[in-house]
Coordinates of C-alpha atoms and ligand atoms in Angstrom, one line a residue:
M1 CA 183.2 29.9 -21.7
Q2 CA 186.5 29.8 -23.4
F3 CA 187.7 27.1 -25.8
P4 CA 191.3 26.4 -26.8
A5 CA 192.3 27.1 -30.4
Y6 CA 192.0 23.9 -32.5
A7 CA 194.1 23.4 -35.6
T8 CA 191.1 22.3 -37.7
L9 CA 188.1 23.7 -35.9
L10 CA 186.7 27.1 -35.3
T11 CA 184.5 27.6 -32.2
D12 CA 182.2 30.5 -31.4
I13 CA 179.7 31.0 -28.5
R14 CA 176.8 33.4 -29.0
D15 CA 173.9 33.5 -26.6
T16 CA 174.6 30.0 -25.1
V17 CA 174.9 28.5 -28.7
L18 CA 178.2 27.0 -29.5
T19 CA 179.1 26.8 -33.2
I20 CA 181.8 24.3 -34.2
T21 CA 183.1 24.8 -37.7
V22 CA 185.2 22.2 -39.4
N23 CA 187.9 24.3 -40.9
R24 CA 189.9 22.5 -43.6
P25 CA 188.4 24.2 -46.7
D26 CA 191.3 23.3 -49.0
A27 CA 190.5 19.7 -48.5
L28 CA 186.7 20.3 -48.3
N29 CA 186.9 19.7 -44.5
A30 CA 187.8 16.1 -45.0
L31 CA 188.0 14.2 -41.7
S32 CA 191.7 13.8 -41.1
S33 CA 193.1 12.2 -38.0
R34 CA 193.7 15.7 -36.8
V35 CA 190.1 16.7 -37.3
I36 CA 189.0 13.6 -35.3
E37 CA 191.4 14.5 -32.5
D38 CA 190.2 18.1 -32.4
L39 CA 186.5 17.0 -32.4
E40 CA 187.3 14.6 -29.5
H41 CA 188.9 17.4 -27.4
C42 CA 186.2 20.0 -28.2
L43 CA 183.3 17.6 -27.4
D44 CA 185.1 16.6 -24.2
A45 CA 185.4 20.3 -23.2
V46 CA 181.7 20.8 -23.8
S47 CA 180.7 17.7 -21.9
D48 CA 183.0 18.6 -19.0
V49 CA 181.2 22.0 -18.6
L50 CA 177.7 20.5 -18.9
T51 CA 178.0 17.5 -16.6
N52 CA 178.1 19.3 -13.3
D53 CA 175.2 19.5 -10.9
D54 CA 175.3 23.3 -10.2
G55 CA 172.5 24.0 -12.6
A56 CA 174.7 26.2 -14.8
W57 CA 174.2 25.7 -18.5
P58 CA 176.7 28.0 -20.3
V59 CA 175.8 26.1 -23.5
R60 CA 172.2 25.2 -24.4
G61 CA 172.7 24.1 -27.9
V62 CA 175.5 23.2 -30.4
I63 CA 175.7 23.9 -34.2
I64 CA 178.2 21.9 -36.3
T65 CA 179.0 23.3 -39.7
G66 CA 181.7 23.5 -42.3
A67 CA 183.9 26.3 -43.7
G68 CA 183.8 27.0 -47.4
K69 CA 181.8 25.0 -50.0
A70 CA 181.7 21.7 -48.0
F71 CA 180.2 20.6 -44.7
V72 CA 182.6 17.6 -44.6
A73 CA 183.5 15.8 -47.8
G74 CA 184.2 12.5 -46.0
A75 CA 187.1 10.8 -44.2
D76 CA 190.5 11.9 -45.5
I77 CA 191.2 9.8 -48.6
R78 CA 194.8 10.8 -48.7
E79 CA 195.2 9.4 -45.1
M80 CA 193.2 6.3 -46.0
T81 CA 195.5 5.3 -48.9
A82 CA 198.3 4.4 -46.6
M83 CA 196.1 3.0 -43.8
S84 CA 196.2 -0.7 -42.7
P85 CA 193.0 -2.6 -42.1
D86 CA 193.7 -2.6 -38.4
D87 CA 194.3 1.1 -38.3
A88 CA 191.1 1.7 -40.3
H89 CA 189.2 -0.4 -37.8
A90 CA 190.8 1.7 -35.0
Y91 CA 189.8 5.0 -36.7
S92 CA 186.3 3.7 -37.4
S93 CA 185.9 2.8 -33.8
R94 CA 187.4 6.2 -32.7
M95 CA 184.9 8.1 -34.9
H96 CA 182.1 6.0 -33.6
Q97 CA 183.1 7.4 -30.2
V98 CA 182.9 10.9 -31.6
T99 CA 179.4 10.3 -32.9
L100 CA 178.3 8.8 -29.6
A101 CA 179.8 11.8 -27.7
I102 CA 177.6 14.0 -29.8
E103 CA 174.6 11.8 -28.9
Q104 CA 175.5 11.9 -25.2
L105 CA 175.8 15.7 -25.0
P106 CA 172.8 16.8 -22.8
V107 CA 171.9 19.6 -25.3
P108 CA 170.5 19.5 -28.8
V109 CA 173.1 19.5 -31.6
I110 CA 172.1 20.8 -35.1
A111 CA 174.1 19.9 -38.2
A112 CA 174.0 23.0 -40.3
V113 CA 174.9 21.4 -43.7
N114 CA 176.3 24.2 -45.9
G115 CA 177.7 22.0 -48.7
F116 CA 179.0 18.5 -49.5
A117 CA 178.1 16.1 -46.7
L118 CA 179.6 12.9 -48.1
G119 CA 180.7 9.6 -46.5
G120 CA 182.0 10.4 -43.0
G121 CA 180.5 13.9 -43.5
C122 CA 177.0 12.6 -43.9
E123 CA 177.6 10.2 -41.0
L124 CA 178.8 13.2 -38.8
A125 CA 175.6 15.0 -39.7
M126 CA 173.4 12.0 -38.9
A127 CA 175.0 11.7 -35.4
C128 CA 173.5 15.2 -34.6
D129 CA 170.0 15.5 -33.4
V130 CA 168.6 17.6 -36.3
I131 CA 169.9 18.2 -39.8
Y132 CA 169.3 21.6 -41.4
A133 CA 170.6 22.3 -44.9
A134 CA 171.3 25.1 -47.3
S135 CA 170.1 24.7 -50.9
T136 CA 173.8 24.3 -51.7
A137 CA 174.0 21.1 -49.7
S138 CA 174.3 17.6 -51.0
F139 CA 174.4 14.3 -49.2
G140 CA 175.7 10.8 -49.9
Q141 CA 177.6 7.7 -48.9
P142 CA 179.9 7.1 -51.9
E143 CA 182.2 4.7 -50.1
V144 CA 181.5 1.9 -52.6
S145 CA 183.1 4.1 -55.3
L146 CA 186.3 3.9 -53.3
G147 CA 186.1 0.2 -52.6
L148 CA 185.0 1.0 -49.0
V149 CA 181.9 0.7 -46.9
P150 CA 180.5 3.2 -44.4
G151 CA 182.7 3.3 -41.3
F152 CA 181.3 6.1 -39.1
G153 CA 177.8 4.8 -38.5
G154 CA 176.1 5.2 -41.9
S155 CA 175.0 1.6 -42.0
V156 CA 173.0 2.1 -38.8
R157 CA 171.9 5.7 -39.0
L158 CA 171.0 6.2 -42.6
P159 CA 168.2 3.5 -42.5
Q160 CA 166.9 5.2 -39.4
Y161 CA 166.6 8.5 -41.2
V162 CA 165.4 7.5 -44.7
G163 CA 164.1 3.9 -44.3
P164 CA 165.8 0.7 -45.3
G165 CA 164.8 0.9 -49.0
L166 CA 166.3 4.2 -49.9
A167 CA 169.2 3.6 -47.6
R168 CA 170.1 0.4 -49.5
E169 CA 169.8 2.3 -52.8
L170 CA 172.0 5.1 -51.6
L171 CA 174.6 2.8 -50.1
F172 CA 174.7 0.4 -53.1
T173 CA 174.9 3.2 -55.7
G174 CA 176.9 5.7 -53.8
R175 CA 174.7 8.4 -55.5
R176 CA 174.2 11.8 -54.0
L177 CA 171.0 13.5 -52.8
D178 CA 170.5 17.2 -53.4
A179 CA 169.1 19.2 -50.5
G180 CA 165.5 19.0 -51.7
E181 CA 165.6 15.2 -52.1
A182 CA 167.3 14.9 -48.7
Q183 CA 164.5 16.9 -47.1
R184 CA 161.8 14.8 -48.9
A185 CA 163.5 11.7 -47.8
G186 CA 163.5 12.8 -44.1
L187 CA 167.2 13.3 -43.8
V188 CA 166.9 17.1 -43.6
T189 CA 164.4 18.8 -41.3
A190 CA 164.6 22.3 -42.7
L191 CA 165.9 23.8 -45.9
F192 CA 167.3 27.3 -46.3
D193 CA 168.1 29.4 -49.4
T194 CA 171.5 30.6 -48.2
V195 CA 174.2 29.6 -45.7
D196 CA 173.5 32.7 -43.7
D197 CA 169.8 31.8 -43.5
L198 CA 170.8 28.3 -42.5
L199 CA 172.9 29.5 -39.6
D200 CA 170.3 32.0 -38.5
G201 CA 167.7 29.3 -38.6
A202 CA 169.8 27.0 -36.5
H203 CA 170.4 29.8 -34.0
S204 CA 166.7 30.6 -33.8
T205 CA 165.7 27.0 -33.1
L206 CA 168.3 26.8 -30.3
A207 CA 167.2 30.1 -28.9
L208 CA 163.7 28.6 -28.5
V209 CA 165.2 25.5 -26.8
A210 CA 167.1 27.8 -24.5
R211 CA 163.8 29.1 -23.1
Q212 CA 162.8 25.6 -22.0
S213 CA 163.9 23.6 -19.0
P214 CA 167.5 22.4 -19.4
A215 CA 166.9 19.4 -17.3
A216 CA 163.8 18.4 -19.3
V217 CA 165.5 19.0 -22.7
A218 CA 168.5 16.8 -21.6
L219 CA 166.1 14.1 -20.4
V220 CA 164.1 14.2 -23.7
K221 CA 167.3 13.8 -25.7
R222 CA 168.5 10.9 -23.5
T223 CA 165.1 9.2 -23.8
L224 CA 164.9 9.6 -27.6
I225 CA 168.3 8.0 -28.1
A226 CA 167.7 5.2 -25.6
T227 CA 164.4 4.2 -27.1
L228 CA 165.4 4.5 -30.8
G229 CA 164.6 1.2 -32.6
L230 CA 163.4 -0.6 -29.5
P231 CA 160.2 -2.6 -29.5
T232 CA 157.3 -0.3 -28.3
D233 CA 156.8 -1.9 -24.9
E234 CA 160.5 -1.6 -24.1
G235 CA 160.6 2.1 -25.3
L236 CA 157.5 2.9 -23.2
A237 CA 159.1 1.5 -20.1
I238 CA 162.1 3.7 -20.6
E239 CA 159.8 6.7 -21.2
A240 CA 158.0 6.0 -17.9
E241 CA 161.3 6.0 -16.1
S242 CA 162.2 9.4 -17.7
F243 CA 158.8 10.7 -16.6
R244 CA 159.6 9.6 -13.0
T245 CA 163.0 11.3 -13.2
A246 CA 161.4 14.6 -14.5
F247 CA 159.1 14.7 -11.5
A248 CA 162.2 14.7 -9.2
T249 CA 163.7 17.9 -10.8
E250 CA 163.6 21.4 -9.5
D251 CA 162.7 22.5 -13.1
K252 CA 159.5 20.6 -12.9
A253 CA 158.6 22.3 -9.7
E254 CA 159.4 25.7 -11.2
G255 CA 157.7 25.0 -14.5
T256 CA 154.4 23.9 -13.0
R257 CA 154.5 26.7 -10.4
A258 CA 155.1 29.4 -13.0
F259 CA 152.3 28.2 -15.2
L260 CA 149.7 28.3 -12.4
A261 CA 151.0 31.8 -11.3
K262 CA 150.8 32.9 -15.0
E263 CA 154.5 33.8 -14.9
H264 CA 157.5 32.9 -17.1
P265 CA 159.5 30.1 -15.5
S266 CA 163.0 30.8 -14.3
F267 CA 164.4 27.2 -14.5
P268 CA 167.1 26.2 -11.9
G269 CA 168.4 23.8 -14.6
R270 CA 168.4 20.6 -12.6
Ligands
LIG1 C1 188.9 9.6 -39.5 C2 190.1 10.3 -39.8 C3 191.3 9.4 -39.9 C4 191.8 9.4 -41.3 C5 190.9 8.7 -42.2 C6 190.9 7.2 -42.0 C7 189.7 6.6 -41.6 C8 189.5 5.2 -42.1 C9 188.5 4.3 -41.4 C10 187.1 4.7 -41.3 C11 186.6 5.6 -42.4 C12 185.3 5.1 -43.0 C13 184.2 6.1 -42.9 C14 184.2 7.2 -43.9 C15 184.6 7.0 -45.2 C16 184.6 8.1 -46.2 O1 184.1 9.2 -45.9 S1 185.2 7.7 -47.7 C17 185.2 9.3 -48.5 C18 183.8 9.8 -48.9 N1 183.9 11.0 -49.7 C19 184.0 11.1 -51.0 O2 184.2 10.1 -51.7 C20 184.1 12.5 -51.6 C21 185.4 12.8 -52.2 N2 185.4 14.1 -52.9 C22 184.7 14.3 -54.0 O3 184.1 13.5 -54.6 C23 184.9 15.7 -54.6 O4 186.0 16.3 -54.0 C24 183.6 16.6 -54.4 C25 183.2 16.5 -53.0 C26 182.5 16.0 -55.3 C27 184.0 18.0 -54.8 O5 184.5 18.0 -56.1 P1 185.2 19.3 -56.6 O6 184.4 20.5 -56.3 O7 185.7 19.1 -58.0 O8 186.5 19.5 -55.7 P2 187.9 18.6 -55.7 O9 188.8 19.3 -56.6 O10 187.5 17.2 -55.9 O11 188.3 18.7 -54.2 C28 189.0 19.9 -53.7 C29 190.2 19.4 -52.9 O12 189.6 18.7 -51.7 C30 190.2 17.4 -51.7 N3 189.2 16.5 -51.2 C31 187.9 16.4 -51.5 N4 187.4 15.3 -50.8 C32 188.4 14.8 -50.0 C33 188.4 13.7 -49.1 N5 187.3 13.0 -48.7 N6 189.6 13.4 -48.5 C34 190.7 14.1 -48.8 N7 190.7 15.2 -49.7 C35 189.5 15.5 -50.3 C36 190.5 17.1 -53.2 O13 191.5 16.1 -53.2 C37 191.0 18.4 -53.6 O14 192.4 18.6 -53.2 P3 193.5 19.2 -54.2 O15 193.5 18.3 -55.3 O16 194.7 19.2 -53.3 O17 193.0 20.6 -54.5

């Protein structure tokens, strides 16, 4: 699978894992309007390839990371200084669509946080399915220090990750979490000493995912997102529908057949 060259992103596919690197290190990978546009195009390209019914899955997992010492140090403050309230609303809505596009990808997306993940950068990480971090990473929503408020989903996703109490403290104070505190708070799932170990760890996890049924993994992701925050009975109803859907897949037939035959499954991917 080939990707076009993006002005602000690097893309690399290795063993069905696509790595997207935000590449504006001079500005600590700040989310400029160009970065947003490139992210939109790149996610569209991945989605286009993955939403066919032929059972081909050239990408089984995505890693999003940053070049240099930052993951993403936030929305681009230089661009924001000249932005009107209406334009800001438009960009906020546009970036919400980027975060929803990440959630709608039918494969797991790991945020490999290598450095500063602040404001829009923390929000980008929280739109991913799992956050891994290097010991050099830090997280925060410092918008209030700029006279701003979260605009890329932090008001909704941060409480889901760390609970309402700590989320309020972080959003009111704008203070940062180091990688260890972020892991203890539940924002980070796994911590790695170095950035190389971080990327290797993300690849290892996605290599394990790649051995599982693509159809089932996609259905699990869709169910987790659809049920998040719902009352238990409503969530269970959605899960029962997903369970029904899984039983109609060729992957289910192959997975159960292979187990009983004591073989490794060769999933058709649908
Ligand atoms: C969406 C894109 C469209 C355009 C944006 C408009 C969108 C508006 C609507 C919705 C947006 C709301 C949602 C999100 C909001 C935010 O994210 S607000 C920003 C939150 N982030 C921050 O406040 C962090 C700002 N940066 C810092 O505090 C420090 O840079 C640091 C991370 C602590 C690192 O410090 P240090 O190591 O000393 O490096 P610096 O010298 O400060 O930085 C190096 C250069 O990088 C530039 N830079 C850093 N962060 C940003 C940024 N967020 N935007 C633009 N540029 C940034 C910094 O200016 C330096 O540049 P030079 O001076 O030219 O070297």
